[in-house]
Each structure stands twice: as C-alpha cells, then as structure tokens.
C-alpha cells in the first residue's frame, strides 16, 4: 500500500483528509531520483576485469556521467537479476539490453549500442552442423535472455540456462553443454577474456539478431531520460563514441 493511502486511512472518521501542499513547478524535477546503473558480466559491453570494470557500454556510461556531473558507478549482478531490478524500479538503467518485441513496452530505450547476431557455438568440430542436428543438442543460453524464445520457436529439445557467459563456456568445455546460443560479439569476447582460444570452438549457425541498448526503467522520469540521451548525443558529435567503438570493436562494422 502506498504511503499516501496509509495517511488517508489513519484520518479519524468525520475529519477532513490532509490537504496536499502546493508545489513549485520545479520541485518535482529537483526531487527526481538520479539514474542508477546496473549491468552483468557481458564482455565486450560490460564486465568486471582484474583491473576494474570495463567495456564499451560501461566506459560510455562513465563518459556520459562525467558530461552530466554525476557519480560514475555501475553495480554488477547476475544478468537475470539486473533485468528484474530495472523493471521493478523507477530509476535504474541497464546495459546491454536486447530490444525485443516482448520488452518494447517494459523499458525505456535510451541509447543504441549495436546490432548483434545470435549464433550457435560448439567445441571444435571438423564440419558444421545443420539446424536439424543442432536441435538435438543440450544448448546453453544466458538466464533472463529473451533469445531463448528463438530456440523454442525452432523446437530445440534441451535448453539449459547459465548465469553469464563465463558459466556457459565452462559448461560447454566441461561437457555439461553441447552448444551455446549467444550474441556473436559477446561469446567471442568472453572466450578471449576468460582464457579460451577461439580455435577450440566452431560457430555453426546464425539464428536471429537484435539491437542492444542502454535502457532504463519504464517509470523513469522523462526529463532524466532526456539528460542522458543529450549527453550521448554530445559525445557522438565530438567523436568520443566512435573512439570507444574502435577500442572494443576494432574488427566490427557499424
């Protein structure tokens, strides 16, 4: 029950309800909670490395925060929890979140990051498997990711969730999984970050794609959303965004 409802219920019968004090038009804007950022360990966009958290989206957020004169802080959680926290709050930002039809009206979409293809990866094989063969495998997917629906739509029989890409790669190499379904740029960056040579794996099939965003709680105040979007536009205009892209996606086309 909301606080105002509790106050109304506490007024004795016959007495008028408390009158709401008049507010200056700028009062609400001044009390708008600042955006708090969360992320998961999802290289190359955001992850906790030995030397400190980094990544394309992480570093972009730092630049935007500096532009706005805001504290530059990201709290890292398992991905499914980070998504839930954002959806249940009114002032939380998250990255990198795939913009999918089922999520369209559940979040505010602040800043586009890049489009990623989703691929099926196994340990190294002499030949690539076709879709009918891949359907029979134990396939790992990131917990909380909507791309599981792509697998379900293609009638994959055994789908196993992992908390992050490090977890999925560990299960794949250890034999708990036969394949991993993930964003191509992310699973490749995870291989590099967690010490797996790319030659140990084979990419068999691309199955769908999505645009990744810096997103926020649906209830985030519009003026707060506009501040961050304006900061991004300024960084794009001065070349900062492109420099970050080259640092993390040297071989990618944008």
XYZ file of C-alpha atoms in Angstrom:
254
model
C 0.000 0.000 0.000
C 1.296 3.441 -0.911
C 2.233 5.932 1.805
C -0.495 8.392 0.806
C -3.119 5.657 1.137
C -1.899 4.833 4.650
C -2.180 8.513 5.629
C -5.734 8.697 4.382
C -6.718 5.569 6.287
C -5.263 6.999 9.516
C -7.596 10.066 9.490
C -10.438 9.629 12.036
C -13.986 9.430 10.619
C -15.601 12.818 10.127
C -12.335 14.705 9.839
C -11.184 16.139 6.516
C -8.303 14.440 4.751
C -4.988 16.325 4.915
C -4.596 18.961 2.232
C -1.681 18.405 -0.116
C 0.778 21.281 -0.011
C 1.186 23.251 -3.218
C 4.382 22.549 -5.094
C 6.552 24.807 -7.149
C 6.668 23.529 -10.781
C 10.385 22.762 -10.438
C 10.084 20.874 -7.136
C 9.260 17.529 -8.732
C 12.144 17.784 -11.198
C 14.574 18.616 -8.391
C 13.442 15.562 -6.417
C 13.650 13.190 -9.390
C 15.951 10.329 -8.313
C 19.129 10.180 -10.413
C 19.603 7.201 -12.683
C 21.396 4.259 -11.061
C 23.118 1.819 -13.393
C 23.272 -1.978 -13.244
C 24.919 -4.482 -15.576
C 26.005 -8.108 -15.864
C 29.341 -9.607 -16.857
C 28.805 -9.447 -20.618
C 32.026 -8.623 -22.481
C 32.743 -6.666 -24.609
C 29.993 -4.350 -23.334
C 30.476 -4.621 -19.576
C 32.376 -6.890 -17.227
C 34.449 -6.927 -14.055
C 38.059 -7.429 -15.101
C 41.012 -7.862 -12.682
C 41.979 -4.216 -13.166
C 38.421 -2.951 -12.663
C 35.127 -2.971 -14.508
C 35.280 -2.014 -18.170
C 33.618 -2.490 -21.552
C 32.137 -0.418 -24.354
C 28.827 0.325 -22.596
C 30.493 0.643 -19.178
C 33.012 3.206 -20.444
C 30.320 5.017 -22.413
C 28.270 5.381 -19.226
C 31.324 6.839 -17.446
C 31.714 9.470 -20.168
C 28.015 10.324 -20.067
C 28.064 10.610 -16.269
C 31.076 12.929 -16.461
C 29.233 15.028 -19.048
C 26.319 15.364 -16.607
C 28.454 15.825 -13.488
C 27.019 12.641 -11.974
C 28.646 9.887 -9.875
C 30.073 7.262 -12.237
C 29.074 3.934 -10.723
C 27.709 0.625 -12.001
C 26.546 -2.223 -9.779
C 27.106 -5.691 -11.243
C 24.611 -8.531 -10.762
C 23.812 -11.857 -12.404
C 22.075 -10.804 -15.619
C 18.577 -12.072 -14.820
C 18.607 -10.187 -11.515
C 19.848 -6.986 -13.166
C 16.940 -7.125 -15.635
C 14.419 -7.710 -12.830
C 15.796 -4.832 -10.748
C 15.481 -2.462 -13.679
C 11.940 -3.490 -14.480
C 10.745 -3.269 -10.864
C 12.356 0.097 -10.117
C 11.616 3.588 -11.374
C 15.158 4.964 -11.739
C 17.527 2.177 -12.821
C 19.489 1.980 -16.068
C 20.881 -1.231 -17.572
C 23.180 -2.351 -20.386
C 23.443 -4.079 -22.796
C 19.730 -4.947 -23.113
C 18.368 -6.536 -26.298
C 15.373 -4.666 -27.673
C 12.842 -7.374 -28.458
C 9.059 -7.184 -29.077
C 8.196 -8.626 -25.660
C 10.366 -5.990 -23.947
C 9.337 -2.998 -26.052
C 6.795 -1.578 -23.580
C 8.561 -2.735 -20.420
C 11.614 -0.440 -20.609
C 12.695 2.962 -21.871
C 15.245 2.700 -24.686
C 17.852 5.403 -24.159
C 20.912 4.781 -26.331
C 21.525 2.236 -29.136
C 24.782 0.303 -28.795
C 24.992 -2.088 -31.756
C 23.193 -4.911 -33.541
C 24.359 -8.425 -32.723
C 23.760 -11.742 -34.481
C 22.925 -14.743 -32.304
C 24.925 -17.867 -33.108
C 25.212 -21.490 -32.030
C 28.705 -22.479 -30.913
C 30.129 -25.910 -30.028
C 33.593 -27.129 -29.191
C 35.687 -27.533 -32.345
C 34.305 -29.913 -34.950
C 35.514 -30.934 -38.414
C 32.232 -29.939 -40.054
C 29.415 -27.557 -39.312
C 26.150 -28.983 -38.030
C 22.831 -28.143 -39.641
C 19.734 -26.978 -37.786
C 18.155 -30.444 -37.563
C 21.311 -31.754 -35.840
C 21.650 -28.748 -33.529
C 18.062 -29.178 -32.289
C 19.052 -32.449 -30.619
C 21.869 -30.928 -28.547
C 21.919 -29.615 -24.987
C 22.083 -25.887 -25.663
C 23.047 -23.252 -23.096
C 21.591 -19.746 -23.056
C 22.013 -16.756 -20.753
C 19.483 -16.772 -17.904
C 16.999 -13.942 -18.293
C 17.616 -13.537 -22.029
C 14.581 -13.423 -24.364
C 16.545 -15.187 -27.109
C 15.523 -18.486 -25.513
C 12.298 -17.995 -27.488
C 14.284 -18.272 -30.728
C 15.362 -21.761 -29.676
C 11.879 -22.705 -28.519
C 10.431 -21.478 -31.797
C 12.837 -23.764 -33.674
C 11.886 -26.731 -31.455
C 15.172 -27.219 -29.634
C 14.679 -30.065 -27.185
C 17.046 -29.329 -24.277
C 17.757 -25.754 -23.179
C 19.931 -25.073 -20.118
C 20.421 -21.629 -18.572
C 23.682 -20.147 -17.282
C 24.204 -17.050 -15.148
C 26.768 -15.480 -17.517
C 28.992 -16.294 -20.492
C 31.818 -17.457 -18.254
C 29.441 -20.014 -16.776
C 28.204 -21.112 -20.212
C 31.729 -21.563 -21.592
C 32.753 -23.539 -18.515
C 29.791 -25.906 -19.016
C 30.498 -26.221 -22.737
C 34.164 -27.091 -22.277
C 33.331 -29.361 -19.334
C 30.788 -31.343 -21.313
C 27.633 -30.293 -19.448
C 26.518 -28.493 -22.619
C 26.862 -29.469 -26.268
C 26.417 -25.919 -27.588
C 25.946 -22.316 -26.511
C 23.495 -19.880 -28.115
C 24.667 -16.292 -27.686
C 25.458 -12.982 -29.331
C 28.437 -13.489 -31.634
C 30.410 -10.461 -30.442
C 29.737 -11.329 -26.796
C 30.607 -15.025 -26.834
C 33.811 -14.309 -28.778
C 34.837 -11.574 -26.337
C 34.069 -13.952 -23.454
C 36.383 -16.563 -24.991
C 39.186 -14.001 -25.073
C 38.514 -12.615 -21.606
C 38.233 -15.964 -19.829
C 41.243 -17.626 -21.451
C 39.692 -19.856 -24.125
C 41.370 -19.891 -27.537
C 38.804 -19.265 -30.263
C 40.224 -22.217 -32.189
C 38.705 -24.523 -29.565
C 35.203 -23.697 -30.854
C 33.141 -23.862 -34.037
C 30.326 -21.485 -34.944
C 27.663 -23.461 -36.785
C 24.669 -21.258 -37.455
C 23.341 -17.723 -37.040
C 19.797 -17.710 -35.704
C 18.258 -14.248 -35.322
C 19.610 -10.855 -34.320
C 18.684 -7.910 -32.078
C 19.751 -4.353 -31.373
C 21.376 -3.827 -27.980
C 20.640 -0.700 -25.942
C 21.380 1.222 -22.807
C 17.857 1.069 -21.375
C 16.073 2.179 -18.212
C 13.058 1.568 -16.010
C 9.785 2.332 -17.751
C 8.807 4.715 -14.926
C 11.995 6.778 -15.180
C 11.128 10.493 -15.271
C 11.213 11.747 -18.891
C 13.470 14.668 -18.005
C 16.058 12.308 -16.532
C 15.966 10.125 -19.648
C 16.451 13.192 -21.849
C 19.509 14.294 -19.855
C 21.298 11.020 -20.583
C 20.245 10.979 -24.218
C 21.529 14.515 -24.686
C 24.842 13.570 -23.057
C 25.174 10.685 -25.521
C 24.421 12.956 -28.492
C 27.142 15.363 -27.391
C 29.667 12.507 -27.085
C 28.685 11.239 -30.508
C 29.182 14.684 -32.022
C 32.662 15.153 -30.531
C 33.875 11.722 -31.693
C 34.091 10.083 -28.259
C 31.591 7.356 -29.129
C 33.437 6.341 -32.282
C 36.755 6.199 -30.420
C 35.219 3.830 -27.865
C 33.800 1.650 -30.630
C 37.198 1.335 -32.258
C 38.732 0.351 -28.927
C 36.315 -2.507 -28.284
C 35.173 -3.486 -31.781
C 38.216 -2.996 -33.973
C 37.032 -5.644 -36.435
C 33.317 -4.775 -36.340
C 31.410 -2.694 -38.864
C 28.944 -0.113 -37.525
